[in-house]
């Protein structure tokens, strides 16, 4: 019996498709058998890392960890050396779960490997007795790493309660059921792709089609003839779909035929909303969330298009706007700006090993999101900016300027470095590195600096633009004045 995944239980139809990723197809019966076998092998571990490639092995690994009650730490399979060392040192997993063909980097040499065996899926057809993890809903299910403004990423502890509450609130808002076939190509080491995109359909008893990598053709195929009913994506993906719509009737038909198109992780520009609606007649529904809070708000499907807003608080979520002086703002006037604070069963349990950072993130039981917003007269939340300018959202990934600056300063050719984000039509924001070279006559090339950051941290954190300066603008105290960078601010 699994209360977390009712569709994996003995009474549910084991022949129903749970997951299709590339060549791998798993029914609920297959998934139950493969996850059960793996859960038995990891039972009793304190924590396991998951080499989160975009495929069926990751799905089985995370389901097994939930069944065994062992917190899972998803790892970006493209993570660079420095970031991987940090995550492993911080989370101390007792094993790493990986596909049998995955080649793991040297940084994982000290962590025992457990292969995820999909073939155990085929070893039977009867009902599988399943463990259901701990009874305690507060037990951690996942530790997901997220960037802050300074320093290395922090591990966000997500309980079984938070994951279940957020998924069930979304199911209510979106009428998400076992009949839905969810299509997406999101990475499986962040909340969007893993919690919403994998645990979401499995908790409903529906189907997941993961594309492996995003492509217009893949979306067209799986949403169209493939029978997909829902699409999840970040704005960069919807921007690329909007670009492709004009000459592509098959894509137009596929999007028009979907029951629900959902965008999140960053703002979808109104222009892209409009292009998609004009071509397909469908409105893209935006929802607003955060690693620490899971999902907070959503536009309600069928309520009319609301480009530029992220909708209303989901069931169980308390949301308020707070002024700089700490006073609560009650105006629903579409003008009064305050920081978004949220509370509810969707919230995380704390940052792993960082009680001070956890305490600083809360005002009583309200979590300070750092997002600035207004409320429209109908209660819809309109995000207007972020409190911290040192957080960059690129391709839907949250990236701290400080972590890139530290990586750049490790390069022998870099004397000083500052990192900013600037608007980008495809990525939302692109990462710009401002660099003072050690030797102005022989500065490191842009490609060298991009590769250096990609190898230390992750490819999506690499600077897309490098600008050379003789010196960084600083105030009397020596602090870098990013707003004084040429053309910035
Ligand atoms: C290029 N590449 C490199 C380098 N240059 N690799 C190493 N070193 C270099 N110097 C490689 C990349 O690894 C990649 O390989 C390819 O070149 C293209 O890279 P890039 O241009 O960075 O990526 P892209 O193809 O443009 O990706 C766009 C994307 C991606 C698909 C939209 O940004 C994406 O998946 N975003 C999703 C982010 C997300 O899920 N955020 C959720 C967190 P290859 O082609 O082989 O891959 S937010 C969240 O969870 C909250 C709760 C929420 O609200 O959702
Ligand atoms: P992350 O910490 O990576 O989970 O990213 C969370 C942040 O993404 C939020 O604090 C917001 O700034 C941003 N975000 C998520 N969804 C949306 C959305 N629909 N519109 C605008 N920003 C969003």
Coordinates of C-alpha atoms and ligand atoms in Angstrom, one line a residue:
X1 CA 0.0 0.0 0.0
X2 CA 1.4 3.4 -0.9
X3 CA -0.4 6.4 0.3
X4 CA 2.0 8.7 -1.5
X5 CA 1.5 7.0 -4.8
X6 CA -2.0 5.4 -4.7
X7 CA -1.7 4.2 -8.3
X8 CA 1.2 2.0 -7.3
X9 CA -0.9 0.0 -4.9
X10 CA -2.2 -3.5 -5.4
X11 CA -5.8 -2.3 -6.3
X12 CA -4.8 0.0 -9.1
X13 CA -4.4 -1.1 -12.7
X14 CA -0.8 -2.4 -13.0
X15 CA -1.0 -2.4 -16.8
X16 CA -1.5 1.4 -17.1
X17 CA 1.5 3.3 -18.5
X18 CA 3.3 5.4 -15.9
X19 CA 6.3 6.7 -17.8
X20 CA 7.6 6.9 -21.3
X21 CA 11.1 8.3 -21.8
X22 CA 12.8 7.6 -25.1
X23 CA 13.0 3.8 -25.5
X24 CA 11.9 3.1 -22.0
X25 CA 8.3 2.5 -21.1
X26 CA 7.2 1.5 -17.6
X27 CA 3.7 0.5 -16.6
X28 CA 2.6 1.1 -13.0
X29 CA 3.3 -2.6 -12.4
X30 CA 6.8 -2.2 -13.8
X31 CA 7.5 0.9 -11.8
X32 CA 6.2 -0.8 -8.6
X33 CA 8.5 -3.8 -9.2
X34 CA 11.6 -1.8 -10.1
X35 CA 11.2 0.7 -7.4
X36 CA 10.4 -2.0 -4.8
X37 CA 13.6 -3.9 -5.6
X38 CA 15.6 -0.7 -5.3
X39 CA 13.8 0.5 -2.2
X40 CA 14.9 -2.8 -0.5
X41 CA 18.5 -2.1 -1.4
X42 CA 18.6 1.4 -0.1
X43 CA 16.4 0.9 3.0
X44 CA 18.0 2.3 6.1
X45 CA 20.3 4.8 4.3
X46 CA 20.4 8.3 5.7
X47 CA 20.3 9.9 2.3
X48 CA 21.0 9.0 -1.3
X49 CA 22.1 11.0 -4.2
X50 CA 20.4 10.5 -7.6
X51 CA 22.3 11.0 -10.8
X52 CA 19.4 12.8 -12.3
X53 CA 19.6 12.1 -16.1
X54 CA 16.4 13.0 -17.9
X55 CA 15.0 9.5 -18.1
X56 CA 13.3 6.5 -16.6
X57 CA 16.2 5.6 -14.2
X58 CA 15.8 8.8 -12.4
X59 CA 12.0 8.2 -12.1
X60 CA 12.6 4.8 -10.6
X61 CA 15.4 6.0 -8.2
X62 CA 13.3 8.8 -6.8
X63 CA 10.2 6.7 -6.4
X64 CA 12.3 4.0 -4.7
X65 CA 13.7 6.6 -2.3
X66 CA 10.2 7.8 -1.4
X67 CA 9.0 4.3 -0.8
X68 CA 12.0 3.5 1.3
X69 CA 11.7 6.7 3.3
X70 CA 15.2 7.8 2.3
X71 CA 15.7 11.4 1.4
X72 CA 16.9 11.8 -2.2
X73 CA 19.4 14.5 -3.4
X74 CA 19.0 14.9 -7.1
X75 CA 22.3 15.8 -8.8
X76 CA 22.6 17.7 -12.1
X77 CA 24.5 15.3 -14.3
X78 CA 26.3 18.2 -15.9
X79 CA 27.4 19.7 -12.5
X80 CA 31.0 20.8 -12.5
X81 CA 33.7 19.8 -10.1
X82 CA 33.4 22.6 -7.6
X83 CA 29.6 22.5 -7.3
X84 CA 29.5 18.7 -7.1
X85 CA 32.1 18.7 -4.3
X86 CA 30.0 21.2 -2.5
X87 CA 26.7 19.3 -2.8
X88 CA 28.4 16.0 -1.8
X89 CA 30.2 17.5 1.1
X90 CA 27.0 19.3 2.3
X91 CA 24.5 16.5 1.9
X92 CA 26.8 13.5 2.6
X93 CA 24.9 10.8 0.7
X94 CA 25.6 7.2 1.6
X95 CA 25.1 6.1 -2.0
X96 CA 24.6 7.5 -5.5
X97 CA 21.8 5.9 -7.6
X98 CA 22.6 5.9 -11.3
X99 CA 21.7 4.1 -14.5
X100 CA 24.0 1.2 -15.3
X101 CA 25.4 3.0 -18.4
X102 CA 26.0 6.3 -16.7
X103 CA 29.6 7.4 -16.5
X104 CA 30.1 9.2 -13.2
X105 CA 32.7 11.9 -12.7
X106 CA 35.8 11.4 -10.5
X107 CA 34.2 13.6 -7.9
X108 CA 31.8 10.8 -7.0
X109 CA 34.5 8.2 -6.6
X110 CA 34.2 8.2 -2.8
X111 CA 30.4 7.6 -2.9
X112 CA 29.3 3.9 -3.2
X113 CA 27.2 3.4 -6.4
X114 CA 23.9 1.6 -6.6
X115 CA 22.7 0.9 -10.2
X116 CA 19.1 1.4 -11.0
X117 CA 17.9 -1.8 -12.6
X118 CA 15.0 -1.3 -15.0
X119 CA 15.0 -5.0 -16.0
X120 CA 13.7 -5.9 -12.5
X121 CA 10.6 -4.2 -13.7
X122 CA 9.8 -7.1 -16.0
X123 CA 10.2 -9.8 -13.4
X124 CA 6.6 -10.6 -12.6
X125 CA 3.1 -9.3 -13.2
X126 CA 1.2 -9.7 -9.9
X127 CA 0.6 -7.0 -7.4
X128 CA 3.7 -5.9 -5.5
X129 CA 3.6 -5.3 -1.8
X130 CA 5.1 -1.8 -1.3
X131 CA 6.7 -0.1 1.7
X132 CA 5.3 3.4 2.2
X133 CA 8.2 5.1 3.8
X134 CA 7.8 6.7 7.3
X135 CA 4.4 7.5 8.7
X136 CA 5.7 11.0 9.7
X137 CA 4.6 13.5 7.0
X138 CA 7.4 15.8 8.2
X139 CA 10.1 13.3 7.1
X140 CA 12.2 14.7 4.4
X141 CA 11.5 13.4 0.9
X142 CA 14.0 15.5 -1.1
X143 CA 17.0 17.8 -0.7
X144 CA 17.0 20.1 -3.7
X145 CA 19.9 22.6 -4.1
X146 CA 19.1 26.2 -5.0
X147 CA 21.3 29.2 -5.5
X148 CA 21.4 32.2 -3.2
X149 CA 22.9 35.7 -3.9
X150 CA 26.3 34.8 -2.3
X151 CA 28.1 31.6 -1.6
X152 CA 27.4 28.1 -2.8
X153 CA 23.9 26.7 -3.3
X154 CA 21.9 25.6 -0.2
X155 CA 20.1 22.3 0.3
X156 CA 16.3 22.8 0.6
X157 CA 14.6 20.1 2.7
X158 CA 11.3 19.2 1.2
X159 CA 9.0 17.0 3.4
X160 CA 6.6 14.4 2.2
X161 CA 3.9 16.7 3.5
X162 CA 5.0 19.7 1.4
X163 CA 5.3 17.7 -1.8
X164 CA 1.9 16.0 -1.3
X165 CA 0.2 19.3 -0.3
X166 CA 1.5 21.2 -3.3
X167 CA 0.8 18.5 -5.8
X168 CA -2.8 18.1 -4.5
X169 CA -3.4 21.8 -4.5
X170 CA -2.3 22.0 -8.2
X171 CA -4.5 19.0 -9.0
X172 CA -7.5 20.9 -7.6
X173 CA -6.6 24.1 -9.5
X174 CA -6.0 22.4 -12.8
X175 CA -8.4 19.5 -12.6
X176 CA -5.4 17.2 -13.0
X177 CA -6.4 13.6 -13.1
X178 CA -5.2 10.1 -13.9
X179 CA -6.5 10.7 -17.5
X180 CA -3.8 13.3 -18.1
X181 CA -0.7 12.6 -20.1
X182 CA 1.9 15.1 -19.2
X183 CA 4.6 16.1 -21.7
X184 CA 7.8 17.9 -20.8
X185 CA 11.5 18.2 -21.3
X186 CA 12.5 19.8 -18.0
X187 CA 15.6 18.8 -16.1
X188 CA 14.9 16.3 -13.3
X189 CA 17.2 17.9 -10.6
X190 CA 14.9 20.9 -9.8
X191 CA 11.4 21.2 -8.4
X192 CA 9.7 22.1 -11.7
X193 CA 10.8 18.9 -13.6
X194 CA 11.1 16.5 -10.7
X195 CA 8.3 17.4 -8.2
X196 CA 5.7 18.8 -10.6
X197 CA 6.8 16.9 -13.7
X198 CA 7.5 13.4 -12.3
X199 CA 5.9 13.1 -8.8
X200 CA 2.9 15.1 -10.1
X201 CA 1.7 12.6 -12.7
X202 CA 2.6 9.6 -10.6
X203 CA 0.7 10.8 -7.6
X204 CA -2.4 11.3 -9.9
X205 CA -2.0 7.9 -11.5
X206 CA -1.5 9.5 -14.9
X207 CA 1.3 9.3 -17.5
X208 CA 4.5 11.1 -18.0
X209 CA 6.2 11.5 -21.4
X210 CA 9.7 12.9 -21.0
X211 CA 11.3 14.1 -24.2
X212 CA 14.9 13.7 -22.9
X213 CA 15.8 17.1 -24.3
X214 CA 13.6 20.0 -25.4
X215 CA 12.7 20.2 -29.1
X216 CA 9.9 21.7 -31.0
X217 CA 9.5 18.4 -32.9
X218 CA 9.3 16.4 -29.7
X219 CA 6.6 18.6 -28.3
X220 CA 4.7 18.4 -31.6
X221 CA 4.9 14.6 -31.7
X222 CA 4.0 13.9 -28.1
X223 CA 1.2 16.5 -27.7
X224 CA -0.2 15.8 -31.1
X225 CA -0.5 12.2 -32.3
X226 CA 1.1 11.1 -29.1
X227 CA -2.0 12.0 -27.1
X228 CA -0.4 14.3 -24.5
X229 CA -2.9 16.4 -22.7
X230 CA -0.7 18.8 -20.7
X231 CA 2.6 20.6 -21.4
X232 CA 4.9 22.0 -18.7
X233 CA 7.8 24.3 -19.7
X234 CA 9.9 27.3 -18.7
X235 CA 9.4 30.5 -20.7
X236 CA 12.4 29.9 -22.9
X237 CA 10.7 26.7 -24.2
X238 CA 7.4 28.6 -24.8
X239 CA 9.4 31.4 -26.5
X240 CA 11.0 28.8 -28.9
X241 CA 7.5 27.3 -29.5
X242 CA 6.1 30.7 -30.3
X243 CA 8.9 31.4 -32.7
X244 CA 8.2 28.1 -34.5
X245 CA 4.4 28.4 -34.7
X246 CA 4.3 30.6 -37.8
X247 CA 5.5 28.0 -40.3
X248 CA 4.4 24.9 -38.5
X249 CA 0.7 23.8 -38.7
X250 CA 1.5 20.5 -36.9
X251 CA 2.9 22.4 -33.9
X252 CA -0.1 24.7 -34.0
X253 CA -2.5 21.8 -34.0
X254 CA -0.6 20.0 -31.2
X255 CA -0.7 23.1 -28.9
X256 CA -4.3 23.8 -29.8
X257 CA -5.3 20.3 -28.9
X258 CA -3.7 20.2 -25.5
X259 CA -5.9 20.5 -22.4
X260 CA -3.5 22.6 -20.5
X261 CA -0.3 24.5 -21.3
X262 CA 1.6 25.6 -18.1
X263 CA 4.6 27.9 -17.8
X264 CA 6.6 28.7 -14.7
X265 CA 10.0 29.2 -13.2
X266 CA 10.2 32.7 -14.6
X267 CA 7.9 35.3 -16.2
X268 CA 6.5 34.4 -19.7
X269 CA 6.6 37.7 -21.6
X270 CA 3.2 39.0 -22.7
X271 CA 4.4 39.0 -26.3
X272 CA 4.9 35.2 -26.2
X273 CA 1.6 34.7 -24.5
X274 CA -0.1 36.7 -27.2
X275 CA 1.7 34.9 -30.1
X276 CA 0.7 31.5 -28.7
X277 CA -2.9 32.5 -28.1
X278 CA -3.2 34.2 -31.6
X279 CA -1.9 31.1 -33.3
X280 CA -3.6 28.3 -31.3
X281 CA -6.5 29.9 -29.5
X282 CA -5.1 28.6 -26.2
X283 CA -3.9 30.6 -23.2
X284 CA -0.8 29.6 -21.4
X285 CA -1.5 29.2 -17.7
X286 CA 1.3 30.6 -15.4
X287 CA 2.0 29.4 -12.0
X288 CA 4.4 30.8 -9.4
X289 CA 6.6 28.8 -7.2
X290 CA 10.0 28.5 -5.6
X291 CA 12.2 25.6 -4.5
X292 CA 11.6 26.6 -0.8
X293 CA 7.8 26.9 -1.2
X294 CA 6.9 24.6 -4.0
X295 CA 3.8 26.1 -5.7
X296 CA 2.2 29.3 -4.3
X297 CA -0.2 30.6 -7.0
X298 CA -1.7 29.7 -10.3
X299 CA -3.9 31.3 -12.9
X300 CA -7.1 29.3 -13.0
X301 CA -7.7 27.6 -16.4
X302 CA -10.9 28.7 -18.0
X303 CA -11.0 32.0 -16.1
X304 CA -9.9 34.0 -19.1
X305 CA -6.4 35.0 -20.2
X306 CA -4.3 36.9 -17.5
X307 CA -0.9 37.5 -19.2
X308 CA 1.4 39.2 -16.8
X309 CA -0.1 37.7 -13.7
X310 CA 0.7 34.5 -11.8
X311 CA -2.9 34.0 -10.6
X312 CA -4.3 33.6 -7.1
X313 CA -3.0 31.6 -4.1
X314 CA -3.5 27.9 -4.3
X315 CA -5.7 26.1 -1.7
X316 CA -4.0 26.1 1.7
X317 CA -1.5 28.8 0.7
X318 CA -1.5 32.1 2.7
X319 CA 0.0 35.0 0.7
X320 CA 0.6 38.6 1.8
X321 CA 2.6 41.6 0.5
X322 CA 4.8 43.3 3.1
X323 CA 6.4 46.8 3.0
X324 CA 10.1 47.5 3.6
X325 CA 9.2 48.5 7.2
X326 CA 7.5 45.2 7.8
X327 CA 3.9 46.4 7.6
X328 CA 1.4 44.3 5.8
X329 CA -0.1 45.9 2.6
X330 CA -3.7 45.3 2.2
X331 CA -4.3 47.2 -1.1
X332 CA -5.6 45.2 -4.1
X333 CA -5.0 48.2 -6.4
X334 CA -2.5 46.8 -8.9
X335 CA 0.0 49.5 -7.8
X336 CA 1.2 49.0 -4.3
X337 CA 4.4 47.0 -4.4
X338 CA 5.5 44.7 -1.5
X339 CA 7.6 41.6 -0.9
X340 CA 5.6 38.4 -1.3
X341 CA 5.5 36.3 1.9
X342 CA 3.8 32.9 2.0
X343 CA 2.9 30.3 4.5
X344 CA 1.1 26.9 4.3
X345 CA 1.7 23.2 4.1
X346 CA 3.7 23.6 0.9
X347 CA 6.7 25.2 2.6
X348 CA 10.1 23.6 3.1
X349 CA 11.4 22.5 6.4
X350 CA 14.6 24.4 6.4
X351 CA 18.0 24.6 4.7
X352 CA 20.1 21.5 5.3
X353 CA 22.6 22.3 8.1
X354 CA 21.9 26.1 8.1
X355 CA 19.7 27.1 10.9
X356 CA 20.7 30.7 10.7
X357 CA 19.8 30.9 7.0
X358 CA 16.5 29.2 7.7
X359 CA 15.7 31.6 10.6
X360 CA 16.6 34.6 8.4
X361 CA 14.3 33.4 5.7
X362 CA 11.2 33.6 7.9
X363 CA 9.1 36.3 9.5
X364 CA 7.3 34.2 12.1
X365 CA 5.7 31.4 10.1
X366 CA 5.8 33.5 6.9
X367 CA 8.5 32.8 4.4
X368 CA 10.1 35.8 2.7
X369 CA 10.3 35.0 -1.0
X370 CA 12.4 38.0 -2.1
X371 CA 9.9 38.5 -4.9
X372 CA 8.2 41.9 -5.3
X373 CA 4.6 42.0 -6.4
X374 CA 1.3 43.9 -6.6
X375 CA -2.2 42.5 -6.1
X376 CA -4.8 43.2 -8.8
X377 CA -8.3 44.1 -7.7
X378 CA -9.4 40.5 -8.3
X379 CA -6.7 39.2 -6.0
X380 CA -4.3 38.0 -8.8
X381 CA -0.6 38.4 -8.0
X382 CA 1.5 40.3 -10.5
X383 CA 5.3 39.8 -9.9
X384 CA 7.2 43.0 -10.7
X385 CA 10.8 42.3 -9.6
X386 CA 13.1 40.7 -7.1
X387 CA 14.5 42.2 -3.9
X388 CA 18.0 40.9 -4.7
X389 CA 19.6 42.1 -8.0
X390 CA 22.3 39.5 -7.5
X391 CA 19.9 36.7 -8.5
X392 CA 19.7 35.9 -12.2
X393 CA 17.0 33.8 -13.8
X394 CA 18.4 32.4 -17.1
X395 CA 16.4 29.8 -19.0
X396 CA 14.3 29.3 -15.8
X397 CA 17.4 28.5 -13.7
X398 CA 18.1 30.6 -10.6
X399 CA 21.7 31.5 -10.5
X400 CA 23.6 33.6 -7.9
X401 CA 25.9 36.2 -9.2
X402 CA 28.3 35.5 -6.3
X403 CA 28.9 31.9 -7.1
X404 CA 29.9 32.8 -10.7
X405 CA 32.1 35.7 -9.5
X406 CA 33.9 33.2 -7.1
X407 CA 34.4 30.7 -10.0
X408 CA 35.8 33.5 -12.3
X409 CA 38.2 34.7 -9.6
X410 CA 39.6 31.2 -9.5
X411 CA 40.8 31.6 -13.1
X412 CA 44.5 32.6 -13.2
X413 CA 43.8 35.3 -15.8
X414 CA 41.1 37.1 -13.8
X415 CA 42.0 39.9 -11.4
X416 CA 38.5 41.2 -10.6
X417 CA 35.1 40.0 -11.6
X418 CA 31.5 41.1 -11.3
X419 CA 28.4 39.3 -12.7
X420 CA 25.1 40.8 -13.8
X421 CA 22.0 39.7 -15.7
X422 CA 20.7 41.5 -18.7
X423 CA 17.5 41.0 -20.7
X424 CA 17.6 38.2 -23.3
X425 CA 14.7 37.4 -25.6
X426 CA 15.3 33.7 -25.4
X427 CA 16.7 33.1 -21.9
X428 CA 14.8 35.9 -20.1
X429 CA 18.1 37.0 -18.7
X430 CA 21.6 36.2 -19.9
X431 CA 24.7 36.1 -17.6
X432 CA 27.2 38.9 -18.2
X433 CA 30.7 38.7 -16.7
X434 CA 32.6 42.0 -16.2
X435 CA 36.3 41.1 -15.9
X436 CA 39.5 42.9 -15.1
X437 CA 42.2 40.7 -16.5
X438 CA 45.5 40.1 -14.7
X439 CA 47.3 40.9 -18.0
X440 CA 45.3 43.4 -20.2
X441 CA 47.6 42.6 -23.1
X442 CA 46.7 38.9 -22.9
X443 CA 43.3 38.5 -21.4
X444 CA 41.5 35.1 -21.2
X445 CA 39.2 34.5 -24.1
X446 CA 35.4 34.6 -23.7
X447 CA 35.2 30.9 -24.6
X448 CA 37.8 30.1 -22.0
X449 CA 36.0 31.9 -19.2
X450 CA 32.7 30.3 -20.2
X451 CA 34.3 26.8 -20.3
X452 CA 35.9 27.5 -16.9
X453 CA 32.6 28.3 -15.2
X454 CA 30.8 25.5 -17.0
X455 CA 33.4 23.0 -15.7
X456 CA 33.5 24.4 -12.1
X457 CA 29.7 24.9 -11.7
X458 CA 27.4 23.9 -14.5
X459 CA 27.0 24.8 -18.2
X460 CA 23.9 26.9 -17.6
X461 CA 25.9 29.1 -15.2
X462 CA 28.4 30.1 -17.8
X463 CA 28.7 33.7 -18.9
X464 CA 27.1 34.3 -22.3
X465 CA 28.8 37.7 -22.6
X466 CA 32.2 38.8 -21.3
X467 CA 33.1 42.5 -21.0
X468 CA 36.6 43.6 -20.1
X469 CA 37.3 46.7 -17.9
X470 CA 40.4 48.3 -16.6
X471 CA 38.9 48.4 -13.1
X472 CA 35.5 47.7 -11.5
X473 CA 33.5 50.7 -10.2
X474 CA 33.7 50.7 -6.4
X475 CA 32.4 52.9 -3.6
X476 CA 34.6 54.4 -0.9
X477 CA 34.3 51.2 1.1
X478 CA 35.6 49.2 -1.8
X479 CA 32.2 47.6 -2.6
X480 CA 31.6 46.9 -6.3
X481 CA 28.9 49.3 -7.7
X482 CA 27.2 47.1 -10.2
X483 CA 24.7 49.8 -11.1
X484 CA 27.7 51.9 -12.3
X485 CA 28.9 49.3 -14.8
X486 CA 28.7 50.7 -18.3
X487 CA 25.2 50.2 -19.6
X488 CA 24.1 48.2 -16.5
X489 CA 21.4 49.1 -13.9
Ligands
LIG1 C1 27.4 25.1 -24.5 N1 27.3 24.0 -23.8 C2 28.4 23.9 -23.0 C3 29.1 25.0 -23.2 N2 28.5 25.8 -24.1 N3 28.8 22.9 -22.2 C4 29.9 23.1 -21.5 N4 30.7 24.2 -21.6 C5 30.3 25.2 -22.5 N5 31.1 26.2 -22.6 C6 26.2 23.0 -24.0 C7 25.2 22.8 -23.0 O1 25.5 22.0 -21.9 C8 24.0 22.2 -23.8 O2 24.3 20.9 -24.1 C9 24.1 23.0 -25.0 O3 25.5 23.4 -25.1 C10 23.2 24.2 -25.1 O4 23.3 24.8 -23.8 P1 22.4 26.0 -23.4 O5 22.5 27.0 -24.5 O6 22.9 26.5 -22.1 O7 21.0 25.4 -23.1 P2 19.8 25.5 -24.0 O8 19.7 24.3 -24.9 O9 19.6 26.8 -24.5 O10 18.7 25.3 -22.8 C11 17.5 26.0 -22.7 C12 16.6 25.3 -21.8 C13 17.3 25.1 -20.4 C14 16.3 23.9 -22.4 C15 15.3 26.1 -21.7 O11 17.6 26.4 -20.0 C16 16.4 24.4 -19.4 O12 16.2 23.2 -19.5 N6 15.8 25.2 -18.5 C17 15.0 24.6 -17.4 C18 15.3 25.2 -16.1 C19 14.5 24.7 -15.0 O13 13.9 23.6 -15.0 N7 14.3 25.5 -13.9 C20 13.5 25.1 -12.8 C21 14.0 25.7 -11.6 P3 23.1 19.9 -24.5 O14 22.4 20.5 -25.7 O15 23.7 18.6 -24.8 O16 22.2 19.8 -23.3 S1 12.9 26.8 -10.9 C22 11.9 25.8 -10.0 O17 12.0 24.6 -10.0 C23 10.7 26.6 -9.4 C24 10.2 25.8 -8.2 C25 9.6 26.9 -10.4 O18 8.9 27.8 -10.2 O19 9.6 26.1 -11.4
LIG2 P1 13.8 28.7 -7.8 O1 14.4 29.1 -6.6 O2 14.8 28.2 -8.8 O3 12.9 27.7 -7.4 O4 13.1 29.8 -8.5 C1 12.1 30.5 -7.8 C2 11.9 31.9 -8.4 O5 11.5 31.8 -9.7 C3 10.8 32.7 -7.7 O6 11.2 33.2 -6.5 C4 10.4 33.7 -8.8 O7 11.3 34.8 -8.8 C5 10.6 32.9 -10.1 N1 9.4 32.4 -10.7 C6 8.8 31.2 -10.6 N2 7.7 31.1 -11.3 C7 7.5 32.3 -11.9 C8 6.5 32.9 -12.7 N3 5.5 32.2 -13.2 N4 6.7 34.2 -13.1 C9 7.7 34.9 -12.7 N5 8.7 34.4 -11.9 C10 8.6 33.1 -11.5

